[in-house]
Amino acid sequence: MSRVDRILVIDDDVELCSLVGEYLEPEGFQIEAVHDGNRGLDRALNGDHLLVVLDVMLPGMNGFDVLRRIRNTSRIPVLLLTARGEDVDRIVGLEIGADDYLPKPFNPRELVARIRAILRRTQAGEKSGAEGQIPEVVRVGDIELDPATRMVRQNGKPVELTSVEFNLLHVLLREAGRVVTREHLVDAVLSRKFSPFDRSIDMHVSKVRKKLGDSDLGTDHIKTVRGVGYIFAHPRDTKVEATRGEER
């Protein structure tokens, strides 16, 4: 088995793992199921898998702890399975670094769609490089994003981002100085239809904002446009605002 077609499912529900396999294998994936957190962590870090489906409630080591340890050393995409209605689980999971979440019980077709969406996002950079296309480096103020290497630097120092966070920042940087609606971000970054009740894109924006910190001018890189979306502040606009503030 090669890494490119293997998915690791970490869930203590043996029946559910079997069901997931029945739906994913016809889609061309090979499934490895592990039923406790400690073993799941070991398998997730061995580099043999393309993506991890991780349940929050696990024996031995819970899903949050597994995810934290994965993110200490790996960027492998992680889809978190949470209990339906448990907003705290979803918020914590996204804060720790999950690429997406899916509440239980779920339609297996929705699981396949989420996995496909995550893989489209994470493989976009690899595909362009394999085709010989060299995407242009995006620079806005003190932030530099290189799509080819999927590296982000702030004042020359690396910024560690998950796959979703990288793609989100890429969209905002390309539209620097212009408002990007939440609907567009959900479509472009999460590859799914917008729902006003789904706050996952807001959590991802919050994570990116915290990792970037303040700009050289002491202001947020990403500003919220209430009721609309977000805008990555262009240095020229920020300088104008600062000047106006001094005049007052």
CSV table of N, CA, C and O in Angstrom, one decimal, residues 33-86:
chain,number,residue,atom,x,y,z
A,33,ALA,N,-7.9,1.0,10.1
A,33,ALA,CA,-8.7,1.4,11.3
A,33,ALA,C,-7.9,1.0,12.5
A,33,ALA,O,-7.4,-0.1,12.7
A,34,VAL,N,-7.9,2.0,13.5
A,34,VAL,CA,-7.2,1.8,14.8
A,34,VAL,C,-8.2,2.3,15.8
A,34,VAL,O,-8.9,3.3,15.6
A,35,HIS,N,-8.3,1.5,16.9
A,35,HIS,CA,-9.4,1.7,17.9
A,35,HIS,C,-9.0,2.4,19.2
A,35,HIS,O,-9.9,2.4,20.1
A,36,ASP,N,-7.8,2.9,19.4
A,36,ASP,CA,-7.5,3.6,20.6
A,36,ASP,C,-6.5,4.7,20.2
A,36,ASP,O,-5.8,4.7,19.2
A,37,GLY,N,-6.5,5.7,21.1
A,37,GLY,CA,-5.7,6.9,20.8
A,37,GLY,C,-4.2,6.7,20.7
A,37,GLY,O,-3.6,7.3,19.8
A,38,ASN,N,-3.6,6.0,21.6
A,38,ASN,CA,-2.2,5.8,21.6
A,38,ASN,C,-1.7,5.1,20.3
A,38,ASN,O,-0.7,5.6,19.7
A,39,ARG,N,-2.4,4.0,20.0
A,39,ARG,CA,-2.0,3.3,18.7
A,39,ARG,C,-2.3,4.2,17.5
A,39,ARG,O,-1.5,4.2,16.6
A,40,GLY,N,-3.4,5.0,17.6
A,40,GLY,CA,-3.7,5.8,16.5
A,40,GLY,C,-2.6,6.9,16.3
A,40,GLY,O,-2.3,7.2,15.1
A,41,LEU,N,-2.1,7.5,17.3
A,41,LEU,CA,-1.1,8.5,17.2
A,41,LEU,C,0.2,7.9,16.6
A,41,LEU,O,0.8,8.5,15.7
A,42,ASP,N,0.6,6.7,17.0
A,42,ASP,CA,1.7,6.1,16.4
A,42,ASP,C,1.6,5.9,14.9
A,42,ASP,O,2.5,6.2,14.1
A,43,ARG,N,0.4,5.5,14.5
A,43,ARG,CA,0.1,5.2,13.1
A,43,ARG,C,0.1,6.5,12.3
A,43,ARG,O,0.5,6.6,11.1
A,44,ALA,N,-0.5,7.5,12.9
A,44,ALA,CA,-0.7,8.8,12.2
A,44,ALA,C,0.7,9.5,11.9
A,44,ALA,O,0.8,10.2,10.9
A,45,LEU,N,1.7,9.2,12.8
A,45,LEU,CA,3.0,9.9,12.6
A,45,LEU,C,4.0,9.1,11.8
A,45,LEU,O,5.1,9.5,11.6
A,46,ASN,N,3.6,7.9,11.3
A,46,ASN,CA,4.5,7.1,10.5
A,46,ASN,C,4.7,7.5,9.1
A,46,ASN,O,5.5,6.9,8.4
A,47,GLY,N,3.9,8.4,8.6
A,47,GLY,CA,4.0,8.9,7.2
A,47,GLY,C,3.4,8.0,6.2
A,47,GLY,O,3.7,8.2,5.0
A,48,ASP,N,2.6,7.0,6.5
A,48,ASP,CA,2.0,6.1,5.6
A,48,ASP,C,0.7,6.5,5.0
A,48,ASP,O,0.1,5.8,4.2
A,49,HIS,N,0.1,7.6,5.6
A,49,HIS,CA,-1.3,7.9,5.2
A,49,HIS,C,-1.4,9.3,4.6
A,49,HIS,O,-0.6,10.2,4.8
A,50,LEU,N,-2.5,9.4,3.8
A,50,LEU,CA,-2.8,10.7,3.2
A,50,LEU,C,-3.6,11.6,4.0
A,50,LEU,O,-3.5,12.8,3.9
A,51,LEU,N,-4.5,11.0,4.9
A,51,LEU,CA,-5.4,11.8,5.7
A,51,LEU,C,-5.8,10.9,6.9
A,51,LEU,O,-5.8,9.7,6.9
A,52,VAL,N,-6.2,11.6,8.0
A,52,VAL,CA,-6.6,10.9,9.3
A,52,VAL,C,-8.0,11.4,9.6
A,52,VAL,O,-8.4,12.5,9.6
A,53,VAL,N,-8.9,10.4,9.8
A,53,VAL,CA,-10.2,10.6,10.3
A,53,VAL,C,-10.2,10.3,11.8
A,53,VAL,O,-9.9,9.1,12.2
A,54,LEU,N,-10.4,11.3,12.7
A,54,LEU,CA,-10.1,11.1,14.1
A,54,LEU,C,-11.4,11.4,14.9
A,54,LEU,O,-12.0,12.5,14.9
A,55,ASP,N,-11.8,10.4,15.8
A,55,ASP,CA,-12.9,10.6,16.7
A,55,ASP,C,-12.4,11.3,17.9
A,55,ASP,O,-11.3,11.1,18.4
A,56,VAL,N,-13.3,12.2,18.5
A,56,VAL,CA,-12.9,12.9,19.7
A,56,VAL,C,-12.9,12.0,20.9
A,56,VAL,O,-11.9,12.0,21.7
A,57,MET,N,-13.9,11.1,21.1
A,57,MET,CA,-14.0,10.2,22.2
A,57,MET,C,-13.3,8.9,21.9
A,57,MET,O,-13.7,8.1,21.2
A,58,LEU,N,-12.1,8.8,22.6
A,58,LEU,CA,-11.3,7.6,22.4
A,58,LEU,C,-10.8,7.0,23.7
A,58,LEU,O,-10.5,7.8,24.6
A,59,PRO,N,-10.6,5.7,23.8
A,59,PRO,CA,-10.0,5.2,25.0
A,59,PRO,C,-8.4,5.4,24.9
A,59,PRO,O,-7.9,5.4,23.9
A,60,GLY,N,-7.8,5.5,26.1
A,60,GLY,CA,-6.4,5.6,26.2
A,60,GLY,C,-5.9,7.0,26.1
A,60,GLY,O,-5.3,7.6,27.0
A,61,MET,N,-6.2,7.7,25.0
A,61,MET,CA,-5.8,9.1,24.8
A,61,MET,C,-7.0,9.7,23.9
A,61,MET,O,-7.3,9.2,22.9
A,62,ASN,N,-7.6,10.8,24.4
A,62,ASN,CA,-8.7,11.3,23.7
A,62,ASN,C,-8.3,12.0,22.4
A,62,ASN,O,-7.1,12.2,22.1
A,63,GLY,N,-9.2,12.2,21.5
A,63,GLY,CA,-8.9,12.7,20.2
A,63,GLY,C,-8.2,14.1,20.2
A,63,GLY,O,-7.4,14.4,19.3
A,64,PHE,N,-8.6,14.9,21.1
A,64,PHE,CA,-7.9,16.2,21.2
A,64,PHE,C,-6.4,16.1,21.5
A,64,PHE,O,-5.6,16.8,20.9
A,65,ASP,N,-6.1,15.2,22.4
A,65,ASP,CA,-4.7,15.0,22.8
A,65,ASP,C,-3.9,14.4,21.6
A,65,ASP,O,-2.8,14.7,21.3
A,66,VAL,N,-4.6,13.5,20.9
A,66,VAL,CA,-4.0,12.9,19.7
A,66,VAL,C,-3.7,14.0,18.7
A,66,VAL,O,-2.6,14.0,18.1
A,67,LEU,N,-4.7,14.8,18.4
A,67,LEU,CA,-4.5,15.9,17.5
A,67,LEU,C,-3.4,16.9,17.9
A,67,LEU,O,-2.6,17.3,17.0
A,68,ARG,N,-3.3,17.2,19.1
A,68,ARG,CA,-2.3,18.1,19.6
A,68,ARG,C,-0.9,17.5,19.3
A,68,ARG,O,0.0,18.2,18.8
A,69,ARG,N,-0.7,16.2,19.6
A,69,ARG,CA,0.6,15.6,19.3
A,69,ARG,C,0.9,15.5,17.9
A,69,ARG,O,2.0,15.6,17.5
A,70,ILE,N,-0.2,15.2,17.1
A,70,ILE,CA,0.1,15.2,15.6
A,70,ILE,C,0.6,16.5,15.1
A,70,ILE,O,1.5,16.6,14.4
A,71,ARG,N,-0.1,17.6,15.6
A,71,ARG,CA,0.3,18.9,15.1
A,71,ARG,C,1.6,19.4,15.6
A,71,ARG,O,2.2,20.3,15.0
A,72,ASN,N,2.2,18.7,16.6
A,72,ASN,CA,3.5,19.1,17.1
A,72,ASN,C,4.6,18.8,16.0
A,72,ASN,O,5.6,19.5,15.9
A,73,THR,N,4.3,17.8,15.2
A,73,THR,CA,5.3,17.4,14.2
A,73,THR,C,4.8,17.2,12.8
A,73,THR,O,5.6,17.0,11.9
A,74,SER,N,3.5,17.2,12.6
A,74,SER,CA,3.0,16.8,11.3
A,74,SER,C,1.9,17.7,10.8
A,74,SER,O,1.1,18.3,11.6
A,75,ARG,N,1.8,17.9,9.5
A,75,ARG,CA,0.8,18.7,8.8
A,75,ARG,C,-0.3,17.8,8.2
A,75,ARG,O,-1.1,18.3,7.4
A,76,ILE,N,-0.2,16.5,8.4
A,76,ILE,CA,-1.2,15.6,7.7
A,76,ILE,C,-2.6,16.1,8.0
A,76,ILE,O,-3.0,16.5,9.1
A,77,PRO,N,-3.4,16.1,6.9
A,77,PRO,CA,-4.8,16.6,7.1
A,77,PRO,C,-5.6,15.7,8.1
A,77,PRO,O,-5.5,14.5,8.1
A,78,VAL,N,-6.4,16.3,9.0
A,78,VAL,CA,-7.2,15.6,10.0
A,78,VAL,C,-8.6,16.1,9.9
A,78,VAL,O,-8.9,17.3,10.0
A,79,LEU,N,-9.5,15.1,9.7
A,79,LEU,CA,-11.0,15.4,9.8
A,79,LEU,C,-11.5,14.8,11.1
A,79,LEU,O,-11.3,13.6,11.4
A,80,LEU,N,-12.0,15.7,11.9
A,80,LEU,CA,-12.4,15.4,13.3
A,80,LEU,C,-13.9,15.0,13.3
A,80,LEU,O,-14.7,15.7,12.8
A,81,LEU,N,-14.2,13.9,14.0
A,81,LEU,CA,-15.5,13.4,14.2
A,81,LEU,C,-16.0,13.9,15.6
A,81,LEU,O,-15.3,13.5,16.6
A,82,THR,N,-17.1,14.6,15.7
A,82,THR,CA,-17.5,15.2,17.0
A,82,THR,C,-19.0,14.7,17.2
A,82,THR,O,-19.7,14.3,16.3
A,83,ALA,N,-19.4,14.9,18.5
A,83,ALA,CA,-20.8,14.6,18.8
A,83,ALA,C,-21.7,15.7,18.3
A,83,ALA,O,-21.3,16.9,18.4
A,84,ARG,N,-22.8,15.3,17.8
A,84,ARG,CA,-23.7,16.3,17.2
A,84,ARG,C,-24.2,17.3,18.4
A,84,ARG,O,-24.6,16.9,19.4
A,85,GLY,N,-24.2,18.6,18.1
A,85,GLY,CA,-24.6,19.6,19.0
A,85,GLY,C,-23.5,20.0,20.0
A,85,GLY,O,-23.7,21.0,20.7
A,86,GLU,N,-22.3,19.4,20.0
A,86,GLU,CA,-21.3,19.8,20.9
A,86,GLU,C,-20.4,20.8,20.2
A,86,GLU,O,-19.3,20.6,19.6
